[in-house]
Structure formats: C-alpha cells, structure tokens
Tab-separated table of C-alpha atoms in Angstrom:
chain	number	residue	atom	x	y	z
A	1	MET	CA	61.226	-30.904	-73.840
A	2	THR	CA	63.295	-33.866	-75.001
A	3	PRO	CA	66.049	-35.796	-73.196
A	4	ASP	CA	68.578	-33.869	-75.289
A	5	ASP	CA	67.055	-30.589	-74.115
A	6	VAL	CA	67.488	-31.648	-70.494
A	7	THR	CA	71.063	-32.773	-71.169
A	8	ARG	CA	71.911	-29.372	-72.664
A	9	LEU	CA	70.717	-27.611	-69.505
A	10	PHE	CA	73.596	-29.210	-67.591
A	11	THR	CA	76.256	-29.607	-70.295
A	12	ARG	CA	78.856	-26.917	-69.845
A	13	SER	CA	80.644	-25.011	-72.578
A	14	ASP	CA	83.658	-27.332	-72.198
A	15	GLY	CA	81.428	-30.332	-72.986
A	16	SER	CA	81.297	-31.756	-69.460
A	17	TYR	CA	78.041	-32.685	-67.755
A	18	LEU	CA	77.442	-31.527	-64.195
A	19	CYS	CA	74.236	-31.123	-62.224
A	20	ALA	CA	74.227	-30.276	-58.526
A	21	ARG	CA	71.519	-29.240	-56.097
A	22	TRP	CA	71.654	-27.710	-52.654
A	23	GLY	CA	72.474	-30.078	-49.835
A	24	ARG	CA	71.305	-27.760	-47.059
A	25	PRO	CA	68.597	-25.142	-46.437
A	26	LEU	CA	69.023	-21.786	-48.151
A	27	ALA	CA	70.132	-18.964	-45.861
A	28	PRO	CA	70.220	-15.912	-48.136
A	29	ILE	CA	71.517	-12.388	-47.657
A	30	VAL	CA	71.231	-9.582	-50.199
A	31	PHE	CA	73.502	-6.576	-50.690
A	32	GLY	CA	73.097	-3.452	-52.789
A	33	VAL	CA	69.308	-3.104	-53.080
A	34	GLU	CA	66.816	-0.787	-51.433
A	35	ASP	CA	64.873	-2.125	-48.471
A	36	ALA	CA	61.671	-1.975	-50.503
A	37	THR	CA	63.106	-4.500	-52.967
A	38	LEU	CA	64.095	-7.086	-50.359
A	39	PRO	CA	60.593	-8.625	-50.020
A	40	THR	CA	60.494	-9.148	-53.799
A	41	ILE	CA	63.794	-11.027	-53.764
A	42	LYS	CA	62.819	-13.017	-50.676
A	43	GLY	CA	59.482	-13.914	-52.265
A	44	ALA	CA	61.208	-15.155	-55.428
A	45	LEU	CA	63.618	-17.298	-53.418
A	46	GLU	CA	60.774	-18.724	-51.338
A	47	ALA	CA	58.754	-19.559	-54.460
A	48	VAL	CA	61.649	-21.411	-56.075
A	49	ALA	CA	62.528	-23.182	-52.825
A	50	GLN	CA	58.925	-24.293	-52.350
A	51	LEU	CA	58.805	-25.666	-55.892
A	52	ALA	CA	61.991	-27.647	-55.303
A	53	GLY	CA	61.056	-28.787	-51.809
A	54	LEU	CA	64.106	-26.939	-50.499
A	55	GLU	CA	63.997	-25.523	-46.996
A	56	MET	CA	64.941	-21.954	-46.128
A	57	ALA	CA	66.601	-20.872	-42.899
A	58	GLU	CA	67.548	-17.643	-41.163
A	59	THR	CA	71.169	-18.729	-40.840
A	60	ASP	CA	73.509	-21.488	-41.938
A	61	PRO	CA	75.296	-23.054	-38.938
A	62	GLU	CA	78.590	-23.205	-40.840
A	63	LEU	CA	78.599	-20.050	-42.945
A	64	GLY	CA	75.948	-17.769	-41.465
A	65	ALA	CA	74.619	-16.963	-44.929
A	66	ASN	CA	75.183	-19.480	-47.719
A	67	LEU	CA	73.506	-17.610	-50.593
A	68	MET	CA	74.971	-14.136	-50.961
A	69	MET	CA	73.484	-11.930	-53.662
A	70	PHE	CA	75.297	-8.738	-54.651
A	71	PHE	CA	73.772	-6.012	-56.827
A	72	PHE	CA	76.081	-3.208	-58.002
A	73	ARG	CA	76.956	-0.833	-60.858
A	74	GLY	CA	80.530	-1.813	-61.643
A	75	TRP	CA	82.529	-5.000	-61.190
A	76	GLU	CA	85.343	-3.125	-59.466
A	77	GLU	CA	83.000	-2.453	-56.540
A	78	LEU	CA	83.440	-6.080	-55.487
A	79	LEU	CA	87.100	-5.440	-54.699
A	80	ALA	CA	86.015	-3.096	-51.890
A	81	VAL	CA	83.731	-5.651	-50.175
A	82	PRO	CA	85.453	-6.669	-46.918
A	83	ASP	CA	86.745	-10.258	-46.886
A	84	LEU	CA	85.052	-11.178	-50.171
A	85	ASP	CA	88.442	-12.148	-51.556
A	86	ARG	CA	88.630	-14.774	-48.821
A	87	LEU	CA	85.334	-16.293	-49.930
A	88	VAL	CA	85.846	-16.064	-53.694
A	89	PRO	CA	89.257	-17.321	-54.863
A	90	ASP	CA	91.185	-15.086	-57.290
A	91	LEU	CA	88.597	-12.325	-56.944
A	92	ALA	CA	90.761	-9.662	-58.593
A	93	ALA	CA	91.369	-11.820	-61.663
A	94	LEU	CA	87.670	-12.698	-61.838
A	95	VAL	CA	86.660	-9.040	-61.664
A	96	ALA	CA	89.144	-8.149	-64.407
A	97	ARG	CA	87.846	-10.919	-66.663
A	98	LEU	CA	84.175	-10.059	-66.130
A	99	SER	CA	84.867	-6.360	-66.681
A	100	GLU	CA	86.683	-7.115	-69.921
A	101	THR	CA	83.874	-9.288	-71.282
A	102	GLY	CA	81.130	-6.854	-70.225
A	103	ALA	CA	79.271	-9.529	-68.245
A	104	ASN	CA	76.266	-8.436	-66.221
A	105	GLN	CA	75.952	-11.494	-63.980
A	106	TYR	CA	78.042	-14.331	-62.604
A	107	ARG	CA	77.675	-17.019	-59.954
A	108	VAL	CA	80.336	-18.782	-57.907
A	109	PHE	CA	79.312	-22.079	-56.282
A	110	ARG	CA	81.024	-23.987	-53.498
A	111	PHE	CA	80.341	-27.660	-52.838
A	112	ASP	CA	80.433	-30.100	-49.958
A	113	ALA	CA	82.316	-33.406	-49.927
A	114	GLY	CA	79.446	-35.143	-51.708
A	115	GLY	CA	79.269	-32.578	-54.503
A	116	ALA	CA	76.080	-30.848	-53.294
A	117	ILE	CA	75.948	-27.054	-53.275
A	118	ARG	CA	76.946	-25.591	-49.917
A	119	ALA	CA	77.222	-21.919	-50.930
A	120	CYS	CA	76.525	-19.598	-53.837
A	121	PHE	CA	77.753	-16.066	-54.489
A	122	ALA	CA	75.544	-14.381	-57.082
A	123	PHE	CA	76.842	-11.163	-58.644
A	124	VAL	CA	74.570	-8.907	-60.699
A	125	ARG	CA	75.893	-5.790	-62.423
A	126	MET	CA	73.020	-3.418	-62.978
A	127	ASP	CA	73.794	-2.371	-66.525
A	128	ALA	CA	71.106	-0.932	-68.806
A	129	ALA	CA	69.689	-4.373	-69.646
A	130	MET	CA	69.388	-5.416	-66.006
A	131	ALA	CA	68.096	-2.034	-64.872
A	132	ASP	CA	65.282	-2.213	-67.433
A	133	LEU	CA	63.950	-5.467	-65.976
A	134	PRO	CA	61.061	-5.301	-63.502
A	135	ALA	CA	62.202	-6.229	-60.002
A	136	GLU	CA	60.029	-9.375	-60.028
A	137	VAL	CA	61.647	-10.623	-63.248
A	138	LEU	CA	65.166	-9.904	-62.045
A	139	ALA	CA	64.558	-11.546	-58.657
A	140	LEU	CA	62.938	-14.710	-60.025
A	141	GLY	CA	65.595	-15.116	-62.698
A	142	GLN	CA	68.377	-14.920	-60.132
A	143	ALA	CA	66.547	-17.259	-57.748
A	144	VAL	CA	66.154	-20.066	-60.280
A	145	GLN	CA	69.750	-19.768	-61.482
A	146	ALA	CA	71.006	-20.092	-57.902
A	147	ALA	CA	68.777	-23.073	-57.115
A	148	LEU	CA	70.754	-25.557	-59.240
A	149	LEU	CA	74.122	-25.732	-60.922
A	150	TRP	CA	72.846	-25.230	-64.451
A	151	SER	CA	75.156	-25.160	-67.451
A	152	ASP	CA	76.962	-21.863	-68.000
A	153	THR	CA	75.152	-21.715	-71.352
A	154	ALA	CA	71.739	-23.024	-70.235
A	155	PHE	CA	69.919	-19.701	-70.508
A	156	ALA	CA	72.154	-17.846	-72.942
A	157	ALA	CA	69.600	-18.037	-75.749
A	158	GLU	CA	66.337	-18.170	-73.809
A	159	SER	CA	65.320	-16.977	-70.366
A	160	PRO	CA	64.130	-19.536	-67.810
A	161	LEU	CA	61.105	-17.295	-67.299
A	162	ALA	CA	57.839	-16.601	-69.086
A	163	LEU	CA	55.366	-13.786	-68.545
A	164	LEU	CA	51.714	-14.275	-67.711
A	165	PRO	CA	49.140	-12.103	-69.543
A	166	ASP	CA	49.133	-9.685	-66.600
A	167	GLY	CA	52.909	-9.289	-66.862
A	168	ARG	CA	53.837	-11.370	-63.819
A	169	PRO	CA	56.884	-13.609	-64.312
A	170	VAL	CA	56.776	-17.375	-63.797
A	171	LEU	CA	59.201	-20.166	-64.514
A	172	ARG	CA	58.736	-21.744	-67.903
A	173	PRO	CA	56.823	-24.973	-67.222
A	174	GLU	CA	59.573	-27.243	-68.523
A	175	ILE	CA	62.200	-25.488	-66.374
A	176	ALA	CA	59.974	-25.792	-63.309
A	177	LEU	CA	59.548	-29.524	-63.947
A	178	VAL	CA	63.291	-30.100	-64.352
A	179	LEU	CA	64.031	-28.095	-61.207
A	180	ARG	CA	61.547	-30.106	-59.175
A	181	ALA	CA	62.823	-33.376	-60.645
A	182	ALA	CA	66.420	-32.504	-59.724
A	183	TYR	CA	65.395	-32.366	-56.068
A	184	ASP	CA	63.821	-35.826	-56.110
A	185	PRO	CA	65.509	-37.516	-53.131
A	186	VAL	CA	65.934	-40.679	-55.202
A	187	LEU	CA	68.412	-38.837	-57.429
A	188	PRO	CA	71.955	-38.014	-56.302
A	189	ALA	CA	72.707	-34.498	-55.073
A	190	ALA	CA	75.381	-34.214	-57.766
A	191	ALA	CA	75.987	-36.071	-61.017
A	192	GLN	CA	78.589	-35.920	-63.780
A	193	ASP	CA	77.227	-38.735	-65.961
A	194	PRO	CA	74.971	-37.519	-68.798
A	195	ALA	CA	72.751	-40.539	-68.125
A	196	HIS	CA	71.543	-38.527	-65.139
A	197	ALA	CA	69.677	-36.282	-67.598
A	198	LEU	CA	67.587	-39.257	-68.713
A	199	ARG	CA	66.488	-39.816	-65.140
A	200	LEU	CA	65.672	-36.118	-64.819
A	201	PHE	CA	63.658	-36.249	-68.038
A	202	ALA	CA	61.686	-39.300	-66.878
A	203	ARG	CA	60.714	-37.600	-63.618
A	204	ALA	CA	59.954	-34.276	-65.282
A	205	ALA	CA	57.765	-36.012	-67.869
A	206	ARG	CA	55.636	-37.448	-65.076
A	207	GLY	CA	54.948	-33.907	-63.933
C-alpha cells in the first residue's frame, strides 16, 4: 500500500478528504436478525474494536446505543421504524434515493464538536447479493465500515476483507494496519487535510 492508496481510502467522491474515528466506546444494537446471528455480529464488532483499541460498552450515556445496525428486505421498511426520522434527517428522501439507485447498504454518521464519530446508523438491505454472503463475512464487513469514516468509494471496487484457506473472513492486512493507525492517540480524531494520510501511512508501514 502506497501513500496514494491510503489517501484514496478517505477521499470522497466529491474530492474532499475526511477521516474520522470514534470518540467514545461503541454501544451497538442490532435490528432485523435472528437471535442466533447476534453473537456473530457482536464477535465481528469486538474483533474490529480490539484491533483499533476501541472500547465497547453496554450503553452510551448520551444516546443509549450509538451504533444502530438495521437489516431488512426493502428500504421502505425504515419509514415504519418508530422515531428513526428523528435520528436520521430527511429519512423519507434518503429512502427514496436509495430505493431508486438500488443500493444495498448505507451508513449515516453523526459527529461530536471535535469531529469524532458519536453515532452511526448502518442500514443493510438483504438483497440477493447480501443474502448470499456468509453471516461472518457480512458481519465483519459491516463492522469495519462502521469503525471509521472511510470514503464513500473506498470499497466500491474491492472488499476490505480476505478469506483464509478455511473460508473464514479476515480484514485485508493493509486495511487492518490503516484502521489501527487511525486510532493512534497521537493522531487527531478527525482530519480534513490530505497530509493526514501521510501520517497514517507512516504508522501503518511500521506495522
């Protein structure tokens, strides 16, 4: 991975650079999955949090849950979730846009005064492509994409995951290194200057 590769991970489709990490422990809640699947999702979140050095908590003192993950069949189902429109601005317009484009996942982040992530709403529409994924792959992919504010195009061409010979999913080594580097306490919780990517690269290169 080169410095340019790292820069692309946080350069959005409008050309702006933005990297942000969580500024508080993760307090997740999951909707729309069977009870048997919950340990898989929790395990994926714990693995990513441990890699980043990010704490997990039962509750967030301000929000109760600060990482809300929704799994569903159709985008219009979100309109029936009580009070979700109070948490996600312009929910109806968002649902219409995502339905029109045929998207199967989307994340909404909220930030604190310093730019660090304070909440994430992760939406996953279980279309044929998502439904075909093993639960471990789906869970780990969602966990890593909620752990940082990556570019909206970061994983459009290539998944952040790789498969071991036995079929178990893991983070690609270079993605794991960048994730861990982004949580280095020396670095700011949020950055909009592309020079930040050079600092990420230097820390990731040290392993």
